[in-house]
Amino acid sequence: EAGVVQSPRYKIIEKKQPVAFWCNPISGHNTLYWYRQNLGQGPELLIRYENEEAVDDSQLPKDRFSAERLKGVDSTLKIQPAELGDSAVYLCASSFGTSGYNEQFFGPGTRLTVL
Amino acid sequence: GNSVTQMEGPVTLSEEAFLTINCTYTATGYPSLFWYVQYPGEGLQLLLKATKADDKGSNKGFEATYRKETTSFHLEKGSVQVSDSAVYFCALNDYKLSFGAGTTVTVRA
């Protein structure tokens, strides 16, 4: 069974440029998460989807970050404009069912460098 | 809010040594507890989990027991191998995962 797929794996951009990350969850997983992992720290949740609905976006900086999950499958996370402090690894995860207690499976992440 | 505090690293051990990584948590309710591992160049993988008090999670020789009275979930392995070199994250799941900062473990032959 294929795992969580993310692209690109690496992205280098200059500040003030836009950037987008894509995630394809494990087939059948209706809950999808985006996390940000800063260097030397644990991941922090940005947004959680249950099917198409964003049920927890309280940690998403809405002035520059946006996300969508059309048709309840793939998801895209966008930053516009990027700032130096956005350099981090962006992780996507998915789980089966809508219970928050189900195991989450992580993708390999996208490492973003903002110059 | 929920939070996880884990032992700071880095930790360097010799092969066959005993490994302990301390983890304590603060949470309302009764969260599930997890240890995730991140091997060099790879994504986060679930190592083990425990869903209620006194549960013991185990996998690949690693163990951790959910201790509600001490709010702890310490990770242990009796005899580490070079292949155990990785970053280990303690986490609690109460509708979202809250991670500790991670502990880097290096095992030398």
PDB file of C-alpha atoms in Angstrom:
ATOM      1  CA  GLU A   1       0.000   0.000   0.000  1.00  0.00           C
ATOM      2  CA  ALA A   2       1.353   3.398  -0.951  1.00  0.00           C
ATOM      3  CA  GLY A   3       2.097   5.781   1.874  1.00  0.00           C
ATOM      4  CA  VAL A   4       1.432   9.492   2.122  1.00  0.00           C
ATOM      5  CA  VAL A   5       2.915  11.235  -0.888  1.00  0.00           C
ATOM      6  CA  GLN A   6       4.215  14.779  -0.780  1.00  0.00           C
ATOM      7  CA  SER A   7       5.778  17.005  -3.404  1.00  0.00           C
ATOM      8  CA  PRO A   8       8.080  18.655  -3.900  1.00  0.00           C
ATOM      9  CA  ARG A   9      10.602  17.175  -1.475  1.00  0.00           C
ATOM     10  CA  TYR A  10      12.705  20.315  -1.464  1.00  0.00           C
ATOM     11  CA  LYS A  11      11.955  23.922  -2.366  1.00  0.00           C
ATOM     12  CA  ILE A  12      14.170  26.984  -2.289  1.00  0.00           C
ATOM     13  CA  ILE A  13      12.585  30.371  -2.868  1.00  0.00           C
ATOM     14  CA  GLU A  14      13.295  33.994  -2.187  1.00  0.00           C
ATOM     15  CA  LYS A  15      11.291  35.877   0.408  1.00  0.00           C
ATOM     16  CA  LYS A  16       8.027  37.413  -0.739  1.00  0.00           C
ATOM     17  CA  GLN A  17       7.589  34.675  -3.352  1.00  0.00           C
ATOM     18  CA  PRO A  18       4.616  32.296  -3.224  1.00  0.00           C
ATOM     19  CA  VAL A  19       5.033  28.547  -2.705  1.00  0.00           C
ATOM     20  CA  ALA A  20       2.688  25.583  -2.678  1.00  0.00           C
ATOM     21  CA  PHE A  21       2.979  22.070  -1.295  1.00  0.00           C
ATOM     22  CA  TRP A  22       0.927  19.089  -2.358  1.00  0.00           C
ATOM     23  CA  CYS A  23      -0.151  16.027  -0.406  1.00  0.00           C
ATOM     24  CA  ASN A  24      -1.873  12.813  -1.418  1.00  0.00           C
ATOM     25  CA  PRO A  25      -2.983  10.818   1.645  1.00  0.00           C
ATOM     26  CA  ILE A  26      -3.264   7.070   2.004  1.00  0.00           C
ATOM     27  CA  SER A  27      -6.264   5.774   0.109  1.00  0.00           C
ATOM     28  CA  GLY A  28      -9.343   5.668   2.319  1.00  0.00           C
ATOM     29  CA  HIS A  29      -7.954   8.016   4.955  1.00  0.00           C
ATOM     30  CA  ASN A  30     -10.463  10.806   5.385  1.00  0.00           C
ATOM     31  CA  THR A  31      -8.560  12.828   7.967  1.00  0.00           C
ATOM     32  CA  LEU A  32      -5.601  14.863   6.753  1.00  0.00           C
ATOM     33  CA  TYR A  33      -3.149  17.004   8.720  1.00  0.00           C
ATOM     34  CA  TRP A  34      -0.526  19.579   7.854  1.00  0.00           C
ATOM     35  CA  TYR A  35       2.312  20.091  10.325  1.00  0.00           C
ATOM     36  CA  ARG A  36       5.295  22.408  10.365  1.00  0.00           C
ATOM     37  CA  GLN A  37       8.568  21.197  11.862  1.00  0.00           C
ATOM     38  CA  ASN A  38      11.181  23.810  12.651  1.00  0.00           C
ATOM     39  CA  LEU A  39      14.812  22.756  12.965  1.00  0.00           C
ATOM     40  CA  GLY A  40      15.466  20.931  16.223  1.00  0.00           C
ATOM     41  CA  GLN A  41      11.810  20.888  17.240  1.00  0.00           C
ATOM     42  CA  GLY A  42       8.846  18.578  17.052  1.00  0.00           C
ATOM     43  CA  PRO A  43       6.117  19.043  14.450  1.00  0.00           C
ATOM     44  CA  GLU A  44       3.311  21.494  15.196  1.00  0.00           C
ATOM     45  CA  LEU A  45      -0.153  21.185  13.731  1.00  0.00           C
ATOM     46  CA  LEU A  46      -1.177  23.831  11.225  1.00  0.00           C
ATOM     47  CA  ILE A  47      -4.525  22.478  10.059  1.00  0.00           C
ATOM     48  CA  ARG A  48      -6.650  19.334  10.275  1.00  0.00           C
ATOM     49  CA  TYR A  49      -9.235  18.256   7.718  1.00  0.00           C
ATOM     50  CA  GLU A  50     -12.023  15.770   8.143  1.00  0.00           C
ATOM     51  CA  ASN A  51     -13.051  15.004   4.584  1.00  0.00           C
ATOM     52  CA  GLU A  52     -13.359  18.416   2.882  1.00  0.00           C
ATOM     53  CA  GLU A  53     -13.882  20.386   6.092  1.00  0.00           C
ATOM     54  CA  ALA A  54     -11.117  22.172   7.943  1.00  0.00           C
ATOM     55  CA  VAL A  55     -12.053  21.315  11.538  1.00  0.00           C
ATOM     56  CA  ASP A  56      -9.008  22.821  13.265  1.00  0.00           C
ATOM     57  CA  ASP A  57      -7.103  25.674  11.656  1.00  0.00           C
ATOM     58  CA  SER A  58      -6.457  27.612  14.827  1.00  0.00           C
ATOM     59  CA  GLN A  59      -2.659  27.450  14.376  1.00  0.00           C
ATOM     60  CA  LEU A  60      -2.659  28.400  10.691  1.00  0.00           C
ATOM     61  CA  PRO A  61      -1.315  31.947  10.097  1.00  0.00           C
ATOM     62  CA  LYS A  62      -4.205  32.990   7.934  1.00  0.00           C
ATOM     63  CA  ASP A  63      -2.681  36.229   6.744  1.00  0.00           C
ATOM     64  CA  ARG A  64      -0.242  34.348   4.523  1.00  0.00           C
ATOM     65  CA  PHE A  65      -1.111  30.660   4.697  1.00  0.00           C
ATOM     66  CA  SER A  66      -4.021  28.956   2.999  1.00  0.00           C
ATOM     67  CA  ALA A  67      -4.990  25.351   2.462  1.00  0.00           C
ATOM     68  CA  GLU A  68      -7.575  23.428   0.572  1.00  0.00           C
ATOM     69  CA  ARG A  69      -8.711  19.854   0.245  1.00  0.00           C
ATOM     70  CA  LEU A  70     -10.947  19.582  -2.728  1.00  0.00           C
ATOM     71  CA  LYS A  71     -13.072  16.417  -2.966  1.00  0.00           C
ATOM     72  CA  GLY A  72     -11.736  15.265   0.379  1.00  0.00           C
ATOM     73  CA  VAL A  73      -8.613  13.592  -1.029  1.00  0.00           C
ATOM     74  CA  ASP A  74      -5.550  15.595  -2.132  1.00  0.00           C
ATOM     75  CA  SER A  75      -4.596  18.749  -0.313  1.00  0.00           C
ATOM     76  CA  THR A  76      -2.539  21.834  -1.090  1.00  0.00           C
ATOM     77  CA  LEU A  77      -0.901  24.165   1.405  1.00  0.00           C
ATOM     78  CA  LYS A  78       0.113  27.591   0.135  1.00  0.00           C
ATOM     79  CA  ILE A  79       2.221  30.398   1.526  1.00  0.00           C
ATOM     80  CA  GLN A  80       1.988  33.841  -0.034  1.00  0.00           C
ATOM     81  CA  PRO A  81       4.185  35.755   0.457  1.00  0.00           C
ATOM     82  CA  ALA A  82       6.874  33.631   2.098  1.00  0.00           C
ATOM     83  CA  GLU A  83       9.001  35.052   4.885  1.00  0.00           C
ATOM     84  CA  LEU A  84      12.434  34.017   6.134  1.00  0.00           C
ATOM     85  CA  GLY A  85      10.861  32.498   9.242  1.00  0.00           C
ATOM     86  CA  ASP A  86       8.810  30.099   7.120  1.00  0.00           C
ATOM     87  CA  SER A  87      11.889  27.967   6.460  1.00  0.00           C
ATOM     88  CA  ALA A  88      10.967  24.569   7.888  1.00  0.00           C
ATOM     89  CA  VAL A  89       9.858  21.074   6.942  1.00  0.00           C
ATOM     90  CA  TYR A  90       6.166  20.848   6.100  1.00  0.00           C
ATOM     91  CA  LEU A  91       4.691  17.473   6.892  1.00  0.00           C
ATOM     92  CA  CYS A  92       1.446  15.959   5.738  1.00  0.00           C
ATOM     93  CA  ALA A  93      -0.181  13.111   7.624  1.00  0.00           C
ATOM     94  CA  SER A  94      -3.384  11.133   7.267  1.00  0.00           C
ATOM     95  CA  SER A  95      -5.484   8.821   9.380  1.00  0.00           C
ATOM     96  CA  PHE A  96      -8.472   6.535   8.927  1.00  0.00           C
ATOM     97  CA  GLY A  97     -11.701   7.722  10.444  1.00  0.00           C
ATOM     98  CA  THR A  98     -12.538  10.979  12.099  1.00  0.00           C
ATOM     99  CA  SER A  99     -11.510  10.070  15.639  1.00  0.00           C
ATOM    100  CA  GLY A 100      -8.524  12.054  16.816  1.00  0.00           C
ATOM    101  CA  TYR A 101      -7.162   8.922  18.456  1.00  0.00           C
ATOM    102  CA  ASN A 102      -6.441   7.030  15.252  1.00  0.00           C
ATOM    103  CA  GLU A 103      -2.840   6.472  14.199  1.00  0.00           C
ATOM    104  CA  GLN A 104      -1.465   9.125  11.909  1.00  0.00           C
ATOM    105  CA  PHE A 105       0.803   8.199   9.006  1.00  0.00           C
ATOM    106  CA  PHE A 106       3.311  10.784   7.864  1.00  0.00           C
ATOM    107  CA  GLY A 107       4.693  11.666   4.475  1.00  0.00           C
ATOM    108  CA  PRO A 108       8.407  12.401   3.917  1.00  0.00           C
ATOM    109  CA  GLY A 109       7.856  16.149   4.137  1.00  0.00           C
ATOM    110  CA  THR A 110       8.794  19.161   2.032  1.00  0.00           C
ATOM    111  CA  ARG A 111      11.861  21.051   3.159  1.00  0.00           C
ATOM    112  CA  LEU A 112      11.354  24.749   2.448  1.00  0.00           C
ATOM    113  CA  THR A 113      14.237  27.198   2.439  1.00  0.00           C
ATOM    114  CA  VAL A 114      13.397  30.890   2.148  1.00  0.00           C
ATOM    115  CA  LEU A 115      16.342  33.099   1.201  1.00  0.00           C
TER     116      LEU A 115
ATOM    117  CA  GLY B   1      -3.274  23.120  26.963  1.00  0.00           C
ATOM    118  CA  ASN B   2      -1.649  19.806  26.197  1.00  0.00           C
ATOM    119  CA  SER B   3       2.119  19.586  26.167  1.00  0.00           C
ATOM    120  CA  VAL B   4       4.947  17.057  26.117  1.00  0.00           C
ATOM    121  CA  THR B   5       8.373  17.420  27.684  1.00  0.00           C
ATOM    122  CA  GLN B   6      11.086  14.969  26.771  1.00  0.00           C
ATOM    123  CA  MET B   7      14.685  14.505  27.712  1.00  0.00           C
ATOM    124  CA  GLU B   8      17.032  16.753  25.828  1.00  0.00           C
ATOM    125  CA  GLY B   9      19.767  15.253  23.746  1.00  0.00           C
ATOM    126  CA  PRO B  10      21.870  14.466  22.080  1.00  0.00           C
ATOM    127  CA  VAL B  11      22.421  11.042  23.567  1.00  0.00           C
ATOM    128  CA  THR B  12      25.427   8.980  22.491  1.00  0.00           C
ATOM    129  CA  LEU B  13      25.688   5.324  23.423  1.00  0.00           C
ATOM    130  CA  SER B  14      27.759   2.285  22.610  1.00  0.00           C
ATOM    131  CA  GLU B  15      26.192  -0.734  20.987  1.00  0.00           C
ATOM    132  CA  GLU B  16      24.402  -3.064  23.436  1.00  0.00           C
ATOM    133  CA  ALA B  17      23.983  -0.272  25.997  1.00  0.00           C
ATOM    134  CA  PHE B  18      20.680   0.424  27.751  1.00  0.00           C
ATOM    135  CA  LEU B  19      18.658   3.367  26.463  1.00  0.00           C
ATOM    136  CA  THR B  20      16.121   5.429  28.362  1.00  0.00           C
ATOM    137  CA  ILE B  21      14.466   8.590  27.049  1.00  0.00           C
ATOM    138  CA  ASN B  22      12.262  10.342  29.567  1.00  0.00           C
ATOM    139  CA  CYS B  23       8.925  11.800  28.548  1.00  0.00           C
ATOM    140  CA  THR B  24       6.315  13.541  30.702  1.00  0.00           C
ATOM    141  CA  TYR B  25       3.086  15.120  29.604  1.00  0.00           C
ATOM    142  CA  THR B  26       0.399  17.575  30.624  1.00  0.00           C
ATOM    143  CA  ALA B  27      -3.079  16.971  29.344  1.00  0.00           C
ATOM    144  CA  THR B  28      -6.740  17.374  30.109  1.00  0.00           C
ATOM    145  CA  GLY B  29      -8.683  14.190  29.639  1.00  0.00           C
ATOM    146  CA  TYR B  30      -7.116  10.863  28.762  1.00  0.00           C
ATOM    147  CA  PRO B  31      -4.942  11.121  25.683  1.00  0.00           C
ATOM    148  CA  SER B  32      -3.252   8.332  23.784  1.00  0.00           C
ATOM    149  CA  LEU B  33       0.552   8.409  23.983  1.00  0.00           C
ATOM    150  CA  PHE B  34       3.009   7.685  21.206  1.00  0.00           C
ATOM    151  CA  TRP B  35       6.662   7.401  20.390  1.00  0.00           C
ATOM    152  CA  TYR B  36       7.612   8.320  16.836  1.00  0.00           C
ATOM    153  CA  VAL B  37      11.030   7.795  15.290  1.00  0.00           C
ATOM    154  CA  GLN B  38      12.727   9.662  12.462  1.00  0.00           C
ATOM    155  CA  TYR B  39      15.656   7.837  10.892  1.00  0.00           C
ATOM    156  CA  PRO B  40      18.192   9.888   8.921  1.00  0.00           C
ATOM    157  CA  GLY B  41      16.697  11.005   5.621  1.00  0.00           C
ATOM    158  CA  GLU B  42      13.318   9.427   6.319  1.00  0.00           C
ATOM    159  CA  GLY B  43       9.894  10.537   7.480  1.00  0.00           C
ATOM    160  CA  LEU B  44       8.308  10.136  10.890  1.00  0.00           C
ATOM    161  CA  GLN B  45       7.287   6.587  11.726  1.00  0.00           C
ATOM    162  CA  LEU B  46       5.189   5.341  14.586  1.00  0.00           C
ATOM    163  CA  LEU B  47       7.351   3.270  16.919  1.00  0.00           C
ATOM    164  CA  LEU B  48       4.822   2.324  19.586  1.00  0.00           C
ATOM    165  CA  LYS B  49       1.723   3.563  21.326  1.00  0.00           C
ATOM    166  CA  ALA B  50      -0.439   3.153  24.418  1.00  0.00           C
ATOM    167  CA  THR B  51      -4.043   4.221  24.619  1.00  0.00           C
ATOM    168  CA  LYS B  52      -4.840   4.007  28.339  1.00  0.00           C
ATOM    169  CA  ALA B  53      -3.220   4.005  31.746  1.00  0.00           C
ATOM    170  CA  ASP B  54      -0.909   1.039  32.507  1.00  0.00           C
ATOM    171  CA  ASP B  55      -0.827  -0.015  28.852  1.00  0.00           C
ATOM    172  CA  LYS B  56       2.611  -1.031  27.639  1.00  0.00           C
ATOM    173  CA  GLY B  57       3.511  -0.347  24.039  1.00  0.00           C
ATOM    174  CA  SER B  58       6.336  -2.330  22.470  1.00  0.00           C
ATOM    175  CA  ASN B  59       8.026  -2.678  19.096  1.00  0.00           C
ATOM    176  CA  LYS B  60      11.512  -3.547  17.787  1.00  0.00           C
ATOM    177  CA  GLY B  61      12.742  -4.161  21.334  1.00  0.00           C
ATOM    178  CA  PHE B  62      11.545  -0.764  22.548  1.00  0.00           C
ATOM    179  CA  GLU B  63       9.010  -0.456  25.373  1.00  0.00           C
ATOM    180  CA  ALA B  64       7.092   2.329  27.079  1.00  0.00           C
ATOM    181  CA  THR B  65       4.423   2.177  29.796  1.00  0.00           C
ATOM    182  CA  TYR B  66       1.626   4.726  30.159  1.00  0.00           C
ATOM    183  CA  ARG B  67       1.924   5.935  33.773  1.00  0.00           C
ATOM    184  CA  LYS B  68      -1.015   8.135  34.674  1.00  0.00           C
ATOM    185  CA  GLU B  69       0.114   8.690  38.274  1.00  0.00           C
ATOM    186  CA  THR B  70       3.421  10.196  37.155  1.00  0.00           C
ATOM    187  CA  THR B  71       2.140  11.485  33.781  1.00  0.00           C
ATOM    188  CA  SER B  72       5.045   9.757  32.080  1.00  0.00           C
ATOM    189  CA  PHE B  73       5.735   7.566  29.056  1.00  0.00           C
ATOM    190  CA  HIS B  74       9.453   6.805  29.178  1.00  0.00           C
ATOM    191  CA  LEU B  75      11.004   4.922  26.257  1.00  0.00           C
ATOM    192  CA  GLU B  76      13.432   2.068  26.988  1.00  0.00           C
ATOM    193  CA  LYS B  77      15.483  -0.453  25.089  1.00  0.00           C
ATOM    194  CA  GLY B  78      17.708  -2.987  26.744  1.00  0.00           C
ATOM    195  CA  SER B  79      20.385  -3.347  24.074  1.00  0.00           C
ATOM    196  CA  VAL B  80      20.689  -0.740  21.334  1.00  0.00           C
ATOM    197  CA  GLN B  81      22.157  -1.254  17.880  1.00  0.00           C
ATOM    198  CA  VAL B  82      23.795   1.149  15.469  1.00  0.00           C
ATOM    199  CA  SER B  83      20.600   0.994  13.403  1.00  0.00           C
ATOM    200  CA  ASP B  84      18.695   2.600  16.315  1.00  0.00           C
ATOM    201  CA  SER B  85      20.448   5.900  15.659  1.00  0.00           C
ATOM    202  CA  ALA B  86      17.616   8.342  15.008  1.00  0.00           C
ATOM    203  CA  VAL B  87      15.570  11.182  16.459  1.00  0.00           C
ATOM    204  CA  TYR B  88      12.845  10.015  18.843  1.00  0.00           C
ATOM    205  CA  PHE B  89       9.691  12.039  19.517  1.00  0.00           C
ATOM    206  CA  CYS B  90       7.216  11.555  22.323  1.00  0.00           C
ATOM    207  CA  ALA B  91       3.692  12.689  21.475  1.00  0.00           C
ATOM    208  CA  LEU B  92       0.197  12.725  22.862  1.00  0.00           C
ATOM    209  CA  ASN B  93      -2.950  12.563  20.803  1.00  0.00           C
ATOM    210  CA  ASP B  94      -6.037  14.319  22.038  1.00  0.00           C
ATOM    211  CA  TYR B  95      -7.643  14.959  18.624  1.00  0.00           C
ATOM    212  CA  LYS B  96      -4.318  16.377  17.458  1.00  0.00           C
ATOM    213  CA  LEU B  97      -0.750  15.257  18.002  1.00  0.00           C
ATOM    214  CA  SER B  98       1.340  17.358  20.372  1.00  0.00           C
ATOM    215  CA  PHE B  99       5.024  16.487  20.074  1.00  0.00           C
ATOM    216  CA  GLY B 100       8.013  16.889  22.308  1.00  0.00           C
ATOM    217  CA  ALA B 101      11.126  18.560  20.926  1.00  0.00           C
ATOM    218  CA  GLY B 102      12.790  15.263  20.010  1.00  0.00           C
ATOM    219  CA  THR B 103      15.863  13.455  21.317  1.00  0.00           C
ATOM    220  CA  THR B 104      18.720  12.624  18.974  1.00  0.00           C
ATOM    221  CA  VAL B 105      20.251   9.241  19.711  1.00  0.00           C
ATOM    222  CA  THR B 106      23.554   8.122  18.221  1.00  0.00           C
ATOM    223  CA  VAL B 107      24.730   4.558  18.758  1.00  0.00           C
ATOM    224  CA  ARG B 108      28.403   3.832  18.116  1.00  0.00           C
ATOM    225  CA  ALA B 109      29.783   0.425  17.189  1.00  0.00           C
TER     226      ALA B 109
END
